[in-house]
Amino acid sequence: MAVIDTRHVLHISAELGEGPMWLGDALWFVDIKGRRIYRHTPATGALAQWDAPEFVGWVLPSRAGDLIVGLQSGPHRFSPETGAFTRIASIDADLPANRLNDAAIDPAGRVYFGTMDNRESAATGHVYMLDQGAVTQTAIEPCVITNGPAITPDGASLYHVDTLARRVSRHAIASDGSVGAAEPFLHFTGDEGHPDGAICDAEGGVWIAFYGGWAARRYDAAGRMTDIVRFPVANVTKVAIGGADGRTAFATTARQGLSSEALAQQPLAGDIFTFPVAVPAAPSTAANS
């Protein structure tokens, strides 16, 4: 098993950093509770940012050439040039405490995204599919905090993270994008922290960030841990793989939930970190919506 160290790369102090994505020559990510979208270009050190009108959970590329972001009320188109947001669909309008949390694109361009109770108490979180502008709810059982989903490179399977139950399940994806029954994949019962954001790499390995766990871990398709990355902050939220070499990982972190004493001991909480990986990212794709 590989044990990897991190390097601090960007000071953000995000309340809830999330949704990292490598696109072109830049890292995109969000601060959900700070209602902000960021783009960082490592080669130049440039950092751009945009304010969002609502909590914003993720940012993904679209085949239309713009971006799709997960605002609290639903997926929206986002133009970095103008800063404008255009609604695609409304989600959970009858659940005002819910918000969108995490997302991934499959090889066909379908976006799978989850919702959650922002109060982190009610099992009102569902996983949805956005396909060519239309949203449908998947058959995945509701939970309090949905995370991932992570999609295998062949598009055949989806990994769903139930953060509070500390379980990860695997689901078959049918040709029409519908999601099959849950197959147990991982269940954490020790001091690992809570599984948070997840992605798949080019070999189908699953990278999972651990909130309260001071780490990110990679598991192979059989559920064996192959890599562990140690962080100097407790709340690691999600990993993205990219960089000029295609084998540089970036991770978002969070200050949310840390006491004043903990924040004093973790001055880099909410910042961006980087580390090398042996396996590159799965081939990138853009949303078909």
Short mmCIF file of C-alpha atoms in Angstrom, two decimals:
data_model
loop_
_atom_site.label_atom_id
_atom_site.label_comp_id
_atom_site.label_asym_id
_atom_site.label_seq_id
_atom_site.Cartn_x
_atom_site.Cartn_y
_atom_site.Cartn_z
CA MET A 1 0.00 0.00 0.00
CA ALA A 2 1.28 3.46 -0.90
CA VAL A 3 1.37 6.18 1.75
CA ILE A 4 1.42 9.62 0.16
CA ASP A 5 2.11 13.07 1.57
CA THR A 6 0.35 16.24 0.48
CA ARG A 7 1.61 19.68 -0.44
CA HIS A 8 -0.33 22.84 0.35
CA VAL A 9 -1.10 24.64 -2.91
CA LEU A 10 -3.71 27.36 -2.36
CA HIS A 11 -4.94 29.39 0.60
CA ILE A 12 -8.75 29.72 0.44
CA SER A 13 -10.10 29.08 3.98
CA ALA A 14 -13.28 27.69 2.45
CA GLU A 15 -16.13 27.03 4.83
CA LEU A 16 -17.00 23.95 2.78
CA GLY A 17 -14.64 23.45 -0.16
CA GLU A 18 -15.99 20.87 -2.60
CA GLY A 19 -16.45 19.76 -6.20
CA PRO A 20 -12.87 19.93 -7.57
CA MET A 21 -12.63 19.33 -11.33
CA TRP A 22 -9.67 19.58 -13.68
CA LEU A 23 -10.62 21.24 -16.98
CA GLY A 24 -8.05 22.25 -19.60
CA ASP A 25 -5.19 23.82 -17.66
CA ALA A 26 -7.13 24.76 -14.54
CA LEU A 27 -8.67 23.42 -11.36
CA TRP A 28 -12.29 24.42 -10.75
CA PHE A 29 -13.88 24.03 -7.33
CA VAL A 30 -16.52 25.60 -5.08
CA ASP A 31 -17.08 26.77 -1.54
CA ILE A 32 -20.62 25.51 -0.95
CA LYS A 33 -21.41 27.59 2.12
CA GLY A 34 -19.38 30.55 0.86
CA ARG A 35 -21.50 30.50 -2.32
CA ARG A 36 -18.48 30.88 -4.55
CA ILE A 37 -17.00 29.25 -7.65
CA TYR A 38 -13.21 29.26 -8.17
CA ARG A 39 -10.82 28.61 -11.05
CA HIS A 40 -7.13 28.16 -10.25
CA THR A 41 -4.45 27.91 -12.96
CA PRO A 42 -1.39 26.28 -11.35
CA ALA A 43 0.99 27.19 -14.20
CA THR A 44 0.47 30.92 -13.59
CA GLY A 45 -0.87 30.97 -10.04
CA ALA A 46 -3.96 32.84 -11.24
CA LEU A 47 -7.14 32.57 -9.20
CA ALA A 48 -10.52 33.73 -10.49
CA GLN A 49 -13.75 33.62 -8.52
CA TRP A 50 -17.46 34.18 -9.03
CA ASP A 51 -20.25 34.67 -6.50
CA ALA A 52 -23.20 32.26 -6.73
CA PRO A 53 -26.77 33.26 -5.82
CA GLU A 54 -27.31 30.11 -3.73
CA PHE A 55 -25.31 27.33 -2.10
CA VAL A 56 -23.28 25.79 -4.95
CA GLY A 57 -22.24 22.14 -4.77
CA TRP A 58 -20.37 21.45 -8.01
CA VAL A 59 -19.25 22.69 -11.41
CA LEU A 60 -18.98 20.49 -14.53
CA PRO A 61 -18.23 21.07 -18.23
CA SER A 62 -21.02 21.05 -20.82
CA ARG A 63 -20.91 20.08 -24.49
CA ALA A 64 -22.53 23.46 -25.15
CA GLY A 65 -19.22 25.08 -24.18
CA ASP A 66 -20.35 26.61 -20.91
CA LEU A 67 -20.51 25.02 -17.47
CA ILE A 68 -23.26 23.35 -15.47
CA VAL A 69 -23.33 24.04 -11.74
CA GLY A 70 -25.38 22.56 -8.93
CA LEU A 71 -27.09 25.39 -7.11
CA GLN A 72 -29.27 24.70 -4.10
CA SER A 73 -32.49 24.81 -6.13
CA GLY A 74 -31.25 22.73 -9.07
CA PRO A 75 -28.77 22.49 -11.95
CA HIS A 76 -28.03 25.74 -13.78
CA ARG A 77 -25.97 26.79 -16.76
CA PHE A 78 -23.14 29.10 -15.83
CA SER A 79 -21.21 31.46 -18.07
CA PRO A 80 -17.77 32.40 -16.66
CA GLU A 81 -17.61 35.24 -19.20
CA THR A 82 -20.73 37.00 -17.89
CA GLY A 83 -21.18 35.39 -14.47
CA ALA A 84 -24.80 34.60 -15.41
CA PHE A 85 -26.74 31.57 -14.16
CA THR A 86 -29.64 30.05 -16.13
CA ARG A 87 -31.88 27.44 -14.54
CA ILE A 88 -32.12 24.02 -16.20
CA ALA A 89 -34.48 22.39 -13.69
CA SER A 90 -35.87 22.84 -10.19
CA ILE A 91 -35.14 20.08 -7.68
CA ASP A 92 -36.84 19.33 -4.35
CA ALA A 93 -38.94 22.51 -4.49
CA ASP A 94 -41.08 21.02 -1.70
CA LEU A 95 -38.01 20.56 0.50
CA PRO A 96 -36.59 24.06 1.12
CA ALA A 97 -33.95 22.72 3.52
CA ASN A 98 -32.45 20.51 0.82
CA ARG A 99 -29.55 21.43 -1.45
CA LEU A 100 -27.51 19.81 -4.21
CA ASN A 101 -24.26 18.29 -2.95
CA ASP A 102 -22.09 16.30 -5.40
CA ALA A 103 -22.11 15.11 -9.02
CA ALA A 104 -20.37 13.19 -11.80
CA ILE A 105 -20.71 12.70 -15.57
CA ASP A 106 -20.86 9.28 -17.23
CA PRO A 107 -19.30 8.56 -20.65
CA ALA A 108 -22.66 9.20 -22.34
CA GLY A 109 -22.76 12.72 -20.93
CA ARG A 110 -25.44 12.07 -18.33
CA VAL A 111 -24.99 13.95 -15.03
CA TYR A 112 -25.75 12.04 -11.83
CA PHE A 113 -26.12 14.28 -8.80
CA GLY A 114 -27.32 14.02 -5.23
CA THR A 115 -29.27 16.18 -2.84
CA MET A 116 -29.10 16.34 0.94
CA ASP A 117 -30.71 17.90 3.98
CA ASN A 118 -28.60 20.98 4.70
CA ARG A 119 -29.39 20.49 8.41
CA GLU A 120 -27.88 16.98 8.12
CA SER A 121 -30.74 15.29 9.97
CA ALA A 122 -33.56 14.17 7.62
CA ALA A 123 -33.23 11.36 5.06
CA THR A 124 -34.41 13.59 2.20
CA GLY A 125 -31.38 13.19 -0.04
CA HIS A 126 -31.90 11.49 -3.42
CA VAL A 127 -29.74 10.80 -6.47
CA TYR A 128 -30.97 12.25 -9.77
CA MET A 129 -29.95 11.95 -13.40
CA LEU A 130 -29.78 14.92 -15.77
CA ASP A 131 -29.90 13.73 -19.39
CA GLN A 132 -30.29 16.16 -22.32
CA GLY A 133 -31.95 18.74 -20.10
CA ALA A 134 -34.41 16.37 -18.41
CA VAL A 135 -34.12 15.31 -14.76
CA THR A 136 -35.31 11.98 -13.36
CA GLN A 137 -34.93 10.52 -9.89
CA THR A 138 -32.94 7.29 -9.65
CA ALA A 139 -33.98 4.25 -7.63
CA ILE A 140 -31.16 4.73 -5.09
CA GLU A 141 -32.56 4.71 -1.57
CA PRO A 142 -32.82 8.17 0.08
CA CYS A 143 -30.38 9.14 2.80
CA VAL A 144 -29.37 12.23 4.79
CA ILE A 145 -26.15 13.12 2.91
CA THR A 146 -25.55 11.76 -0.59
CA ASN A 147 -21.98 11.87 -1.87
CA GLY A 148 -20.21 10.85 -5.00
CA PRO A 149 -21.57 9.49 -7.18
CA ALA A 150 -18.46 8.11 -8.83
CA ILE A 151 -18.75 6.56 -12.30
CA THR A 152 -16.48 3.78 -13.60
CA PRO A 153 -14.55 4.58 -16.80
CA ASP A 154 -16.67 2.16 -18.85
CA GLY A 155 -19.87 3.77 -17.57
CA ALA A 156 -21.17 0.42 -16.34
CA SER A 157 -21.28 1.16 -12.62
CA LEU A 158 -21.99 3.98 -10.19
CA TYR A 159 -20.64 4.21 -6.64
CA HIS A 160 -22.95 5.96 -4.18
CA VAL A 161 -21.72 7.25 -0.82
CA ASP A 162 -24.11 7.41 2.14
CA THR A 163 -21.94 9.65 4.30
CA LEU A 164 -23.67 9.40 7.68
CA ALA A 165 -24.19 5.64 7.42
CA ARG A 166 -20.52 5.42 6.32
CA ARG A 167 -21.43 3.06 3.49
CA VAL A 168 -20.49 2.93 -0.19
CA SER A 169 -22.66 0.91 -2.57
CA ARG A 170 -22.16 -0.06 -6.20
CA HIS A 171 -24.99 0.11 -8.73
CA ALA A 172 -25.16 -1.11 -12.33
CA ILE A 173 -26.01 1.54 -14.92
CA ALA A 174 -28.32 0.34 -17.72
CA SER A 175 -28.09 1.52 -21.32
CA ASP A 176 -30.87 4.05 -20.69
CA GLY A 177 -29.04 5.48 -17.68
CA SER A 178 -31.28 3.91 -15.05
CA VAL A 179 -29.51 2.70 -11.92
CA GLY A 180 -29.80 -0.79 -10.51
CA ALA A 181 -30.03 -2.18 -7.00
CA ALA A 182 -27.35 -1.52 -4.41
CA GLU A 183 -24.46 -3.96 -4.03
CA PRO A 184 -22.42 -3.46 -0.83
CA PHE A 185 -18.93 -2.18 -1.59
CA LEU A 186 -17.43 -0.58 1.53
CA HIS A 187 -18.59 -0.02 5.11
CA PHE A 188 -16.50 1.94 7.60
CA THR A 189 -16.82 1.37 11.33
CA GLY A 190 -13.51 2.55 12.79
CA ASP A 191 -11.79 5.90 13.08
CA GLU A 192 -11.50 6.58 9.33
CA GLY A 193 -13.91 9.51 9.49
CA HIS A 194 -16.97 9.81 7.26
CA PRO A 195 -16.66 9.00 3.54
CA ASP A 196 -17.27 12.14 1.51
CA GLY A 197 -16.72 12.93 -2.18
CA ALA A 198 -15.65 10.08 -4.47
CA ILE A 199 -14.24 9.70 -8.00
CA CYS A 200 -13.01 6.86 -10.22
CA ASP A 201 -9.62 6.90 -11.94
CA ALA A 202 -8.63 5.36 -15.29
CA GLU A 203 -8.27 1.87 -13.79
CA GLY A 204 -11.62 2.02 -12.03
CA GLY A 205 -10.01 2.66 -8.66
CA VAL A 206 -12.19 4.67 -6.29
CA TRP A 207 -10.72 7.69 -4.51
CA ILE A 208 -12.71 8.67 -1.40
CA ALA A 209 -12.11 11.73 0.76
CA PHE A 210 -12.81 11.36 4.48
CA TYR A 211 -14.48 14.14 6.45
CA GLY A 212 -13.04 14.14 9.93
CA GLY A 213 -10.56 11.49 8.81
CA TRP A 214 -7.46 13.55 7.94
CA ALA A 215 -7.08 11.49 4.77
CA ALA A 216 -8.11 10.40 1.30
CA ARG A 217 -7.94 6.73 0.32
CA ARG A 218 -7.97 4.79 -2.93
CA TYR A 219 -9.69 1.39 -3.25
CA ASP A 220 -9.53 -1.04 -6.13
CA ALA A 221 -12.65 -2.61 -7.68
CA ALA A 222 -12.51 -5.42 -5.10
CA GLY A 223 -12.63 -2.93 -2.23
CA ARG A 224 -8.96 -3.28 -1.23
CA MET A 225 -7.23 -0.10 -0.09
CA THR A 226 -4.24 0.62 -2.33
CA ASP A 227 -3.25 4.17 -1.31
CA ILE A 228 -3.68 6.49 1.65
CA VAL A 229 -2.97 10.22 1.60
CA ARG A 230 -2.41 12.02 4.90
CA PHE A 231 -3.51 15.65 5.34
CA PRO A 232 -2.68 18.26 7.97
CA VAL A 233 -6.41 19.08 8.23
CA ALA A 234 -9.29 16.90 9.37
CA ASN A 235 -12.04 17.60 6.87
CA VAL A 236 -11.07 16.34 3.42
CA THR A 237 -14.00 16.60 1.02
CA LYS A 238 -13.11 15.46 -2.51
CA VAL A 239 -10.23 14.64 -4.88
CA ALA A 240 -9.73 15.54 -8.55
CA ILE A 241 -6.97 14.24 -10.83
CA GLY A 242 -5.37 16.31 -13.58
CA GLY A 243 -2.44 18.66 -13.82
CA ALA A 244 -0.04 19.08 -16.72
CA ASP A 245 1.17 15.49 -16.29
CA GLY A 246 -2.30 13.98 -15.83
CA ARG A 247 -1.17 12.39 -12.57
CA THR A 248 -1.46 15.28 -10.15
CA ALA A 249 -4.31 15.10 -7.66
CA PHE A 250 -5.92 18.07 -5.94
CA ALA A 251 -8.15 17.95 -2.87
CA THR A 252 -10.63 20.36 -1.33
CA THR A 253 -11.05 20.67 2.43
CA ALA A 254 -13.41 22.40 4.86
CA ARG A 255 -13.49 24.51 8.02
CA GLN A 256 -17.15 23.67 8.69
CA GLY A 257 -17.79 22.06 12.06
CA LEU A 258 -14.36 22.82 13.52
CA SER A 259 -14.18 24.53 16.91
CA SER A 260 -12.08 27.63 17.49
CA GLU A 261 -9.49 25.43 19.16
CA ALA A 262 -9.43 23.02 16.23
CA LEU A 263 -9.12 25.87 13.74
CA ALA A 264 -6.16 27.23 15.68
CA GLN A 265 -4.52 23.81 15.38
CA GLN A 266 -5.45 23.53 11.69
CA PRO A 267 -4.62 26.91 10.12
CA LEU A 268 -4.78 25.37 6.62
CA ALA A 269 -8.32 24.04 7.01
CA GLY A 270 -10.44 24.96 3.99
CA ASP A 271 -7.42 25.17 1.67
CA ILE A 272 -6.41 23.22 -1.45
CA PHE A 273 -3.78 20.49 -1.36
CA THR A 274 -2.03 18.45 -4.04
CA PHE A 275 -0.27 15.08 -4.25
CA PRO A 276 1.04 12.72 -6.97
CA VAL A 277 -0.87 9.62 -8.08
CA ALA A 278 0.24 6.61 -10.12
CA VAL A 279 -3.01 6.22 -12.08
CA PRO A 280 -4.36 9.11 -14.17
CA ALA A 281 -7.94 10.32 -14.20
CA ALA A 282 -10.63 8.49 -16.11
CA PRO A 283 -11.12 9.94 -19.61
CA SER A 284 -12.92 13.26 -19.32
CA THR A 285 -16.35 13.91 -20.79
CA ALA A 286 -18.81 16.77 -20.83
CA ALA A 287 -22.47 16.94 -19.94
CA ASN A 288 -24.94 16.45 -22.77
CA SER A 289 -27.31 19.06 -21.35
#
